PDB file of C-alpha atoms and ligand atoms in Angstrom:
ATOM      1  CA  MET U  75      31.257  61.189   5.562  1.00 45.00           C
ATOM      2  CA  THR U  76      32.755  62.264   2.250  1.00 58.00           C
ATOM      3  CA  PHE U  77      36.225  63.507   1.429  1.00 68.00           C
ATOM      4  CA  TYR U  78      34.815  66.280  -0.782  1.00 78.00           C
ATOM      5  CA  GLY U  79      31.949  67.595   1.404  1.00 68.00           C
ATOM      6  CA  GLU U  80      28.347  67.925   0.220  1.00 65.00           C
ATOM      7  CA  PHE U  81      27.316  67.912  -3.415  1.00 61.00           C
ATOM      8  CA  HIS U  82      23.829  67.794  -4.860  1.00 60.00           C
ATOM      9  CA  MET U  83      24.024  67.098  -8.587  1.00 69.00           C
ATOM     10  CA  ASN U  84      23.535  63.438  -9.451  1.00 89.00           C
ATOM     11  CA  LEU U  85      26.266  62.026 -11.695  1.00 95.00           C
ATOM     12  CA  CYS U  86      24.665  59.574 -14.146  1.00 97.00           C
ATOM     13  CA  ALA U  87      27.333  59.070 -16.791  1.00 98.00           C
ATOM     14  CA  VAL U  88      31.005  59.490 -17.612  1.00 98.00           C
ATOM     15  CA  ILE U  89      32.019  59.636 -21.271  1.00 98.00           C
ATOM     16  CA  PHE U  90      35.628  58.957 -22.234  1.00 98.00           C
ATOM     17  CA  ASP U  91      37.534  59.967 -25.323  1.00 98.00           C
ATOM     18  CA  VAL U  92      39.929  57.214 -26.497  1.00 98.00           C
ATOM     19  CA  ASP U  93      43.116  58.279 -28.285  1.00 97.00           C
ATOM     20  CA  GLY U  94      45.389  60.240 -25.963  1.00 96.00           C
ATOM     21  CA  THR U  95      42.938  60.020 -23.044  1.00 98.00           C
ATOM     22  CA  LEU U  96      42.774  56.299 -22.289  1.00 98.00           C
ATOM     23  CA  ALA U  97      46.243  55.616 -23.720  1.00 96.00           C
ATOM     24  CA  GLU U  98      48.933  57.576 -25.547  1.00 95.00           C
ATOM     25  CA  THR U  99      48.014  56.021 -28.865  1.00 95.00           C
ATOM     26  CA  GLU U 100      48.811  58.886 -31.227  1.00 95.00           C
ATOM     27  CA  ALA U 101      52.574  59.511 -31.443  1.00 93.00           C
ATOM     28  CA  GLN U 102      53.744  55.933 -30.867  1.00 91.00           C
ATOM     29  CA  GLY U 103      50.604  54.170 -32.121  1.00 94.00           C
ATOM     30  CA  HIS U 104      48.598  55.614 -34.996  1.00 97.00           C
ATOM     31  CA  ARG U 105      51.555  57.655 -36.338  1.00 97.00           C
ATOM     32  CA  VAL U 106      53.823  54.606 -36.484  1.00 96.00           C
ATOM     33  CA  ALA U 107      51.045  52.549 -38.087  1.00 97.00           C
ATOM     34  CA  PHE U 108      50.425  55.259 -40.710  1.00 98.00           C
ATOM     35  CA  ASN U 109      54.144  55.282 -41.590  1.00 98.00           C
ATOM     36  CA  GLN U 110      54.255  51.484 -41.814  1.00 98.00           C
ATOM     37  CA  ALA U 111      51.236  51.481 -44.145  1.00 98.00           C
ATOM     38  CA  PHE U 112      52.748  54.242 -46.325  1.00 98.00           C
ATOM     39  CA  LYS U 113      55.932  52.197 -46.697  1.00 98.00           C
ATOM     40  CA  GLU U 114      54.119  48.946 -47.442  1.00 98.00           C
ATOM     41  CA  GLN U 115      51.984  50.735 -50.061  1.00 97.00           C
ATOM     42  CA  GLY U 116      55.095  52.151 -51.772  1.00 97.00           C
ATOM     43  CA  LEU U 117      54.481  55.769 -50.729  1.00 97.00           C
ATOM     44  CA  ASP U 118      57.530  57.854 -49.779  1.00 96.00           C
ATOM     45  CA  TRP U 119      55.581  59.667 -47.028  1.00 98.00           C
ATOM     46  CA  ASN U 120      56.872  59.628 -43.456  1.00 98.00           C
ATOM     47  CA  TRP U 121      55.137  61.568 -40.703  1.00 98.00           C
ATOM     48  CA  SER U 122      57.612  62.838 -38.095  1.00 97.00           C
ATOM     49  CA  LEU U 123      56.536  63.546 -34.522  1.00 95.00           C
ATOM     50  CA  GLU U 124      56.525  67.256 -35.366  1.00 94.00           C
ATOM     51  CA  THR U 125      54.434  66.852 -38.534  1.00 96.00           C
ATOM     52  CA  TYR U 126      51.989  64.516 -36.784  1.00 96.00           C
ATOM     53  CA  LYS U 127      51.502  67.040 -33.982  1.00 93.00           C
ATOM     54  CA  GLU U 128      50.047  69.378 -36.617  1.00 93.00           C
ATOM     55  CA  LEU U 129      48.186  66.658 -38.526  1.00 95.00           C
ATOM     56  CA  VAL U 130      46.511  65.246 -35.426  1.00 93.00           C
ATOM     57  CA  LYS U 131      44.529  68.475 -35.092  1.00 91.00           C
ATOM     58  CA  VAL U 132      42.470  67.133 -37.985  1.00 94.00           C
ATOM     59  CA  THR U 133      40.407  64.385 -36.406  1.00 93.00           C
ATOM     60  CA  GLY U 134      39.882  61.115 -38.273  1.00 94.00           C
ATOM     61  CA  GLY U 135      42.573  59.108 -40.055  1.00 96.00           C
ATOM     62  CA  LYS U 136      41.023  59.363 -43.527  1.00 96.00           C
ATOM     63  CA  GLU U 137      40.420  63.088 -43.089  1.00 96.00           C
ATOM     64  CA  ARG U 138      44.052  63.437 -41.892  1.00 97.00           C
ATOM     65  CA  ILE U 139      45.439  61.799 -45.054  1.00 98.00           C
ATOM     66  CA  ALA U 140      43.271  64.062 -47.224  1.00 98.00           C
ATOM     67  CA  HIS U 141      44.431  67.107 -45.260  1.00 98.00           C
ATOM     68  CA  TYR U 142      48.073  66.035 -45.704  1.00 98.00           C
ATOM     69  CA  GLN U 143      47.624  65.945 -49.482  1.00 97.00           C
ATOM     70  CA  ASN U 144      45.734  69.245 -49.608  1.00 97.00           C
ATOM     71  CA  ASP U 145      47.669  71.365 -47.149  1.00 96.00           C
ATOM     72  CA  PHE U 146      51.125  69.784 -46.719  1.00 96.00           C
ATOM     73  CA  ILE U 147      52.279  68.315 -50.014  1.00 96.00           C
ATOM     74  CA  HIS U 148      49.714  70.079 -52.223  1.00 97.00           C
ATOM     75  CA  GLN U 149      49.355  67.023 -54.425  1.00 95.00           C
ATOM     76  CA  GLN U 150      46.397  64.651 -54.941  1.00 95.00           C
ATOM     77  CA  VAL U 151      48.332  61.371 -54.952  1.00 96.00           C
ATOM     78  CA  LEU U 152      45.339  59.314 -53.753  1.00 97.00           C
ATOM     79  CA  ASP U 153      41.632  59.561 -54.494  1.00 97.00           C
ATOM     80  CA  GLN U 154      38.935  58.872 -51.866  1.00 97.00           C
ATOM     81  CA  ASP U 155      38.811  55.107 -52.517  1.00 98.00           C
ATOM     82  CA  GLN U 156      42.585  54.819 -52.290  1.00 98.00           C
ATOM     83  CA  ILE U 157      42.542  56.822 -49.044  1.00 98.00           C
ATOM     84  CA  LYS U 158      39.965  54.392 -47.638  1.00 97.00           C
ATOM     85  CA  ALA U 159      42.107  51.392 -48.601  1.00 98.00           C
ATOM     86  CA  LEU U 160      45.274  52.951 -47.172  1.00 98.00           C
ATOM     87  CA  HIS U 161      43.443  53.763 -43.952  1.00 97.00           C
ATOM     88  CA  LEU U 162      42.259  50.150 -43.606  1.00 97.00           C
ATOM     89  CA  HIS U 163      45.843  49.008 -44.104  1.00 98.00           C
ATOM     90  CA  LYS U 164      46.994  51.448 -41.405  1.00 98.00           C
ATOM     91  CA  ASN U 165      44.386  50.099 -38.994  1.00 96.00           C
ATOM     92  CA  ARG U 166      45.618  46.530 -39.593  1.00 96.00           C
ATOM     93  CA  CYS U 167      49.152  47.707 -38.712  1.00 96.00           C
ATOM     94  CA  TYR U 168      47.757  49.443 -35.599  1.00 96.00           C
ATOM     95  CA  ALA U 169      45.898  46.304 -34.463  1.00 94.00           C
ATOM     96  CA  GLN U 170      49.076  44.235 -34.890  1.00 93.00           C
ATOM     97  CA  MET U 171      50.994  46.686 -32.684  1.00 92.00           C
ATOM     98  CA  LEU U 172      48.384  46.385 -29.963  1.00 91.00           C
ATOM     99  CA  GLN U 173      48.362  42.596 -30.151  1.00 89.00           C
ATOM    100  CA  GLN U 174      51.937  42.875 -28.942  1.00 86.00           C
ATOM    101  CA  GLY U 175      50.633  44.980 -26.012  1.00 79.00           C
ATOM    102  CA  ASP U 176      52.758  47.980 -26.959  1.00 77.00           C
ATOM    103  CA  ILE U 177      50.588  50.850 -25.696  1.00 91.00           C
ATOM    104  CA  PRO U 178      49.700  50.788 -21.981  1.00 93.00           C
ATOM    105  CA  PHE U 179      46.673  52.583 -20.569  1.00 96.00           C
ATOM    106  CA  ARG U 180      47.444  55.921 -18.899  1.00 97.00           C
ATOM    107  CA  PRO U 181      47.742  56.000 -15.086  1.00 97.00           C
ATOM    108  CA  GLY U 182      44.397  55.672 -13.335  1.00 98.00           C
ATOM    109  CA  VAL U 183      42.357  54.707 -16.397  1.00 98.00           C
ATOM    110  CA  VAL U 184      41.823  51.016 -15.663  1.00 98.00           C
ATOM    111  CA  ARG U 185      41.346  51.703 -11.924  1.00 98.00           C
ATOM    112  CA  LEU U 186      38.690  54.380 -12.543  1.00 98.00           C
ATOM    113  CA  LEU U 187      36.870  52.338 -15.201  1.00 98.00           C
ATOM    114  CA  LYS U 188      36.607  49.407 -12.783  1.00 98.00           C
ATOM    115  CA  GLU U 189      35.264  51.666 -10.015  1.00 98.00           C
ATOM    116  CA  LEU U 190      32.663  53.180 -12.379  1.00 98.00           C
ATOM    117  CA  PHE U 191      31.599  49.783 -13.758  1.00 98.00           C
ATOM    118  CA  ALA U 192      30.985  48.608 -10.191  1.00 98.00           C
ATOM    119  CA  SER U 193      28.741  51.639  -9.527  1.00 97.00           C
ATOM    120  CA  GLU U 194      25.355  52.863 -10.807  1.00 96.00           C
ATOM    121  CA  VAL U 195      27.045  55.386 -13.094  1.00 97.00           C
ATOM    122  CA  LYS U 196      26.871  54.659 -16.826  1.00 98.00           C
ATOM    123  CA  VAL U 197      30.090  54.679 -18.820  1.00 98.00           C
ATOM    124  CA  ALA U 198      30.531  55.459 -22.515  1.00 98.00           C
ATOM    125  CA  ILE U 199      33.096  56.140 -25.194  1.00 98.00           C
ATOM    126  CA  ALA U 200      32.904  59.063 -27.617  1.00 98.00           C
ATOM    127  CA  THR U 201      35.686  58.821 -30.169  1.00 97.00           C
ATOM    128  CA  THR U 202      36.687  59.645 -33.694  1.00 96.00           C
ATOM    129  CA  THR U 203      38.444  56.357 -34.164  1.00 94.00           C
ATOM    130  CA  SER U 204      36.787  53.150 -35.386  1.00 94.00           C
ATOM    131  CA  PRO U 205      35.153  50.393 -33.288  1.00 95.00           C
ATOM    132  CA  GLU U 206      37.901  48.029 -34.568  1.00 94.00           C
ATOM    133  CA  ASN U 207      40.619  50.272 -33.129  1.00 95.00           C
ATOM    134  CA  ILE U 208      38.813  50.437 -29.783  1.00 97.00           C
ATOM    135  CA  GLU U 209      38.634  46.624 -29.741  1.00 96.00           C
ATOM    136  CA  ALA U 210      42.345  46.466 -30.544  1.00 94.00           C
ATOM    137  CA  LEU U 211      43.190  48.779 -27.640  1.00 96.00           C
ATOM    138  CA  PHE U 212      41.031  46.824 -25.205  1.00 96.00           C
ATOM    139  CA  SER U 213      42.420  43.492 -26.416  1.00 92.00           C
ATOM    140  CA  GLN U 214      45.502  44.228 -24.326  1.00 90.00           C
ATOM    141  CA  LYS U 215      45.891  42.037 -21.257  1.00 89.00           C
ATOM    142  CA  GLU U 216      45.390  44.737 -18.600  1.00 91.00           C
ATOM    143  CA  ALA U 217      41.967  45.600 -20.084  1.00 93.00           C
ATOM    144  CA  ALA U 218      40.588  42.055 -20.203  1.00 92.00           C
ATOM    145  CA  GLY U 219      36.788  42.032 -19.802  1.00 96.00           C
ATOM    146  CA  LEU U 220      36.410  45.824 -19.681  1.00 98.00           C
ATOM    147  CA  LEU U 221      35.076  46.701 -23.137  1.00 98.00           C
ATOM    148  CA  GLU U 222      31.938  44.567 -22.701  1.00 98.00           C
ATOM    149  CA  GLN U 223      30.964  46.643 -19.663  1.00 98.00           C
ATOM    150  CA  PHE U 224      30.533  49.991 -21.428  1.00 98.00           C
ATOM    151  CA  ASP U 225      26.929  51.185 -21.677  1.00 98.00           C
ATOM    152  CA  ALA U 226      27.505  52.930 -25.016  1.00 98.00           C
ATOM    153  CA  ILE U 227      30.258  53.126 -27.602  1.00 98.00           C
ATOM    154  CA  ALA U 228      29.917  56.062 -29.979  1.00 98.00           C
ATOM    155  CA  ALA U 229      32.679  55.792 -32.552  1.00 96.00           C
ATOM    156  CA  GLY U 230      34.078  56.757 -35.927  1.00 88.00           C
ATOM    157  CA  ASP U 231      31.827  57.265 -38.907  1.00 90.00           C
ATOM    158  CA  SER U 232      28.576  56.670 -36.973  1.00 93.00           C
ATOM    159  CA  VAL U 233      27.773  60.406 -36.943  1.00 96.00           C
ATOM    160  CA  PRO U 234      27.673  62.959 -39.791  1.00 95.00           C
ATOM    161  CA  GLN U 235      30.467  65.137 -38.383  1.00 96.00           C
ATOM    162  CA  LYS U 236      33.513  64.142 -36.350  1.00 95.00           C
ATOM    163  CA  LYS U 237      35.005  66.170 -33.473  1.00 96.00           C
ATOM    164  CA  PRO U 238      35.156  69.149 -32.952  1.00 97.00           C
ATOM    165  CA  ALA U 239      31.462  68.890 -33.901  1.00 97.00           C
ATOM    166  CA  PRO U 240      29.351  67.792 -30.892  1.00 98.00           C
ATOM    167  CA  ASP U 241      27.657  64.921 -32.796  1.00 98.00           C
ATOM    168  CA  ILE U 242      29.564  62.030 -31.230  1.00 98.00           C
ATOM    169  CA  TYR U 243      28.948  63.232 -27.654  1.00 98.00           C
ATOM    170  CA  ILE U 244      25.266  63.820 -28.412  1.00 98.00           C
ATOM    171  CA  LYS U 245      25.077  60.260 -29.750  1.00 98.00           C
ATOM    172  CA  ALA U 246      26.710  58.861 -26.586  1.00 98.00           C
ATOM    173  CA  LEU U 247      24.229  60.785 -24.388  1.00 98.00           C
ATOM    174  CA  ASN U 248      21.250  59.613 -26.456  1.00 98.00           C
ATOM    175  CA  ASP U 249      22.466  55.999 -26.508  1.00 98.00           C
ATOM    176  CA  MET U 250      22.609  56.030 -22.688  1.00 98.00           C
ATOM    177  CA  GLY U 251      19.400  58.035 -22.209  1.00 98.00           C
ATOM    178  CA  VAL U 252      21.033  60.696 -20.026  1.00 97.00           C
ATOM    179  CA  THR U 253      21.130  64.489 -20.344  1.00 97.00           C
ATOM    180  CA  ALA U 254      24.259  66.594 -20.805  1.00 98.00           C
ATOM    181  CA  GLU U 255      23.816  68.062 -17.297  1.00 96.00           C
ATOM    182  CA  GLN U 256      24.038  64.567 -15.757  1.00 96.00           C
ATOM    183  CA  ALA U 257      27.324  63.673 -17.457  1.00 98.00           C
ATOM    184  CA  ILE U 258      31.050  64.374 -17.430  1.00 98.00           C
ATOM    185  CA  ALA U 259      33.373  64.100 -20.434  1.00 98.00           C
ATOM    186  CA  VAL U 260      37.055  63.177 -20.127  1.00 98.00           C
ATOM    187  CA  GLU U 261      39.207  64.489 -22.976  1.00 98.00           C
ATOM    188  CA  ASP U 262      42.809  65.295 -23.876  1.00 98.00           C
ATOM    189  CA  THR U 263      42.620  67.701 -26.845  1.00 97.00           C
ATOM    190  CA  HIS U 264      41.258  71.109 -27.772  1.00 97.00           C
ATOM    191  CA  GLN U 265      39.170  69.557 -30.550  1.00 97.00           C
ATOM    192  CA  GLY U 266      37.704  66.988 -28.158  1.00 98.00           C
ATOM    193  CA  LEU U 267      36.989  69.720 -25.612  1.00 98.00           C
ATOM    194  CA  ARG U 268      35.092  71.727 -28.256  1.00 98.00           C
ATOM    195  CA  SER U 269      33.068  68.636 -29.131  1.00 98.00           C
ATOM    196  CA  ALA U 270      32.096  67.821 -25.533  1.00 98.00           C
ATOM    197  CA  LYS U 271      31.362  71.441 -24.602  1.00 98.00           C
ATOM    198  CA  GLY U 272      29.370  71.834 -27.821  1.00 98.00           C
ATOM    199  CA  ALA U 273      27.145  69.045 -26.511  1.00 98.00           C
ATOM    200  CA  GLY U 274      26.808  70.953 -23.221  1.00 98.00           C
ATOM    201  CA  ILE U 275      28.841  68.506 -21.112  1.00 98.00           C
ATOM    202  CA  LYS U 276      31.106  69.468 -18.203  1.00 98.00           C
ATOM    203  CA  THR U 277      34.611  68.484 -19.294  1.00 98.00           C
ATOM    204  CA  LEU U 278      37.705  67.260 -17.485  1.00 98.00           C
ATOM    205  CA  ILE U 279      40.950  67.531 -19.451  1.00 98.00           C
ATOM    206  CA  THR U 280      43.750  65.064 -18.772  1.00 98.00           C
ATOM    207  CA  TYR U 281      46.328  66.411 -21.177  1.00 96.00           C
ATOM    208  CA  ASN U 282      49.458  64.603 -22.299  1.00 90.00           C
ATOM    209  CA  SER U 283      52.869  65.599 -23.632  1.00 86.00           C
ATOM    210  CA  TYR U 284      51.412  65.858 -27.130  1.00 88.00           C
ATOM    211  CA  THR U 285      48.565  68.208 -26.196  1.00 93.00           C
ATOM    212  CA  GLU U 286      49.832  70.131 -23.150  1.00 93.00           C
ATOM    213  CA  ASP U 287      50.218  73.425 -25.060  1.00 93.00           C
ATOM    214  CA  GLU U 288      46.698  73.362 -26.548  1.00 95.00           C
ATOM    215  CA  ASP U 289      43.986  75.852 -25.575  1.00 97.00           C
ATOM    216  CA  PHE U 290      41.950  74.447 -22.674  1.00 98.00           C
ATOM    217  CA  THR U 291      40.443  77.701 -21.421  1.00 98.00           C
ATOM    218  CA  GLN U 292      36.907  76.324 -21.940  1.00 98.00           C
ATOM    219  CA  ALA U 293      37.622  73.273 -19.743  1.00 98.00           C
ATOM    220  CA  ASP U 294      35.926  72.934 -16.354  1.00 98.00           C
ATOM    221  CA  SER U 295      38.991  71.221 -14.913  1.00 98.00           C
ATOM    222  CA  VAL U 296      42.487  70.570 -16.253  1.00 98.00           C
ATOM    223  CA  ILE U 297      44.719  67.946 -14.632  1.00 98.00           C
ATOM    224  CA  THR U 298      47.857  66.110 -15.706  1.00 98.00           C
ATOM    225  CA  GLN U 299      46.420  62.600 -15.468  1.00 98.00           C
ATOM    226  CA  LEU U 300      43.724  60.585 -13.662  1.00 98.00           C
ATOM    227  CA  GLY U 301      46.457  59.460 -11.276  1.00 98.00           C
ATOM    228  CA  GLU U 302      46.950  56.625  -8.837  1.00 98.00           C
ATOM    229  CA  PRO U 303      47.429  56.662  -5.039  1.00 95.00           C
ATOM    230  CA  ASP U 304      51.194  56.347  -5.645  1.00 96.00           C
ATOM    231  CA  ASN U 305      51.308  58.413  -8.850  1.00 98.00           C
ATOM    232  CA  ALA U 306      49.557  61.679  -8.059  1.00 98.00           C
ATOM    233  CA  LEU U 307      47.740  63.918 -10.517  1.00 98.00           C
ATOM    234  CA  GLN U 308      48.466  67.633 -10.564  1.00 98.00           C
ATOM    235  CA  ASN U 309      45.585  70.087 -10.615  1.00 98.00           C
ATOM    236  CA  ILE U 310      46.343  72.714 -13.279  1.00 98.00           C
ATOM    237  CA  ARG U 311      43.217  74.887 -13.412  1.00 97.00           C
ATOM    238  CA  GLY U 312      39.485  74.869 -12.754  1.00 98.00           C
ATOM    239  CA  PHE U 313      38.011  72.332 -10.310  1.00 97.00           C
ATOM    240  CA  ALA U 314      40.761  70.834  -8.125  1.00 97.00           C
ATOM    241  CA  PHE U 315      40.589  67.188  -7.069  1.00 97.00           C
ATOM    242  CA  ALA U 316      41.290  66.702  -3.366  1.00 96.00           C
ATOM    243  CA  ARG U 317      42.739  63.213  -3.648  1.00 97.00           C
ATOM    244  CA  PRO U 318      45.924  62.442  -5.620  1.00 97.00           C
ATOM    245  CA  TYR U 319      43.748  60.514  -8.055  1.00 98.00           C
ATOM    246  CA  VAL U 320      40.323  60.895  -9.687  1.00 98.00           C
ATOM    247  CA  ASP U 321      37.691  58.587  -8.254  1.00 98.00           C
ATOM    248  CA  LEU U 322      33.884  58.398  -8.357  1.00 97.00           C
ATOM    249  CA  GLU U 323      33.502  60.671  -5.363  1.00 96.00           C
ATOM    250  CA  GLY U 324      35.790  63.256  -6.950  1.00 97.00           C
ATOM    251  CA  LEU U 325      33.766  63.141 -10.179  1.00 97.00           C
ATOM    252  CA  GLN U 326      30.502  63.573  -8.248  1.00 96.00           C
ATOM    253  CA  ALA U 327      31.966  66.607  -6.486  1.00 95.00           C
ATOM    254  CA  PHE U 328      33.221  67.973  -9.819  1.00 96.00           C
ATOM    255  CA  LEU U 329      29.750  67.720 -11.384  1.00 96.00           C
ATOM    256  CA  GLY U 330      28.108  69.060  -8.228  1.00 92.00           C
ATOM    257  CA  GLU U 331      30.154  72.247  -7.846  1.00 83.00           C
ATOM    258  CA  PRO U 332      28.469  75.349  -9.275  1.00 72.00           C
TER     259      PRO U 332
HETATM  260  C1  XBP N  84      41.542  60.606 -32.308  1.00 61.40           C
HETATM  261  C2  XBP N  84      41.550  60.688 -33.755  1.00 61.40           C
HETATM  262  C3  XBP N  84      41.675  59.483 -34.553  1.00 61.40           C
HETATM  263  C4  XBP N  84      43.002  58.756 -34.412  1.00 61.40           C
HETATM  264  C5  XBP N  84      43.192  57.766 -35.514  1.00 61.40           C
HETATM  265  O1  XBP N  84      40.295  60.139 -31.889  1.00 61.40           O
HETATM  266  O2  XBP N  84      41.427  61.772 -34.282  1.00 61.40           O
HETATM  267  O3  XBP N  84      41.510  59.883 -35.887  1.00 61.40           O
HETATM  268  O4  XBP N  84      44.059  59.670 -34.519  1.00 61.40           O
HETATM  269  O5  XBP N  84      42.108  56.917 -35.641  1.00 61.40           O
HETATM  270  P1  XBP N  84      39.734  60.438 -30.397  1.00 61.40           P
HETATM  271  P2  XBP N  84      41.481  56.623 -37.076  1.00 61.40           P
HETATM  272  O6  XBP N  84      40.685  61.382 -29.708  1.00 61.40           O
HETATM  273  O7  XBP N  84      38.382  61.064 -30.647  1.00 61.40           O
HETATM  274  O8  XBP N  84      39.622  59.119 -29.709  1.00 61.40           O
HETATM  275  O9  XBP N  84      42.622  56.456 -38.029  1.00 61.40           O
HETATM  276  O10 XBP N  84      40.676  55.364 -36.890  1.00 61.40           O
HETATM  277  O11 XBP N  84      40.619  57.805 -37.427  1.00 61.40           O
END
């Protein structure tokens, strides 16, 4: 007997975005690391929470720095090679922050990953950030042994175009050998939603305080968080989860509903 009733579509894979979806890494993670790198490189740039909220709409750290020069300060302070070097410096700062275990996973993430890893369902990552930053995030104590269990990790510069282009989700599907109809994407931003939907994948949005006012009208389900038995999710729109938390059965029902 199931909690959700009958469903007929077979869930084969779940693909997770990283930044903002697995953990709130943007405002208190990448942004802080960018500012530290700017300071250590002698730049007088400082990205406030408000500025970063705009900048984060451009996916990719290197692309974000270029966009800042072009559209915010209207000054080419750094060329492409200098941007690359600054971005590497920022990622070293970010990894150091995570070594101190500063950015916890969002509610329900570790629980759901463990349930999926113990099942037949394949699990992947589709992210704009680099493999090094994913390793840094998963080096935190609560995620010990999890990263090795993913079936595919599609990350960073491995595709021609970053989100909102669908390339990274298409790569994750191909790497796992599953079709878009057999998979679910979990995202937290409008740009990520466009990417997953562009690849034809049913998408669950777990927004956060940084992205809650973004346009999620294309999403198949919008909820506040994956949730825990004692820390319930709220269904916002689209498919509604019957339990206070997202589990494998809930995801199967989500994929299976017309
Ligand atoms: C989010 C991004 C990334 C991070 C910074 O990726 O756009 O650019 O902000 O990481 P996603 P990098 O939501 O797809 O996980 O500096 O390594 O780009």
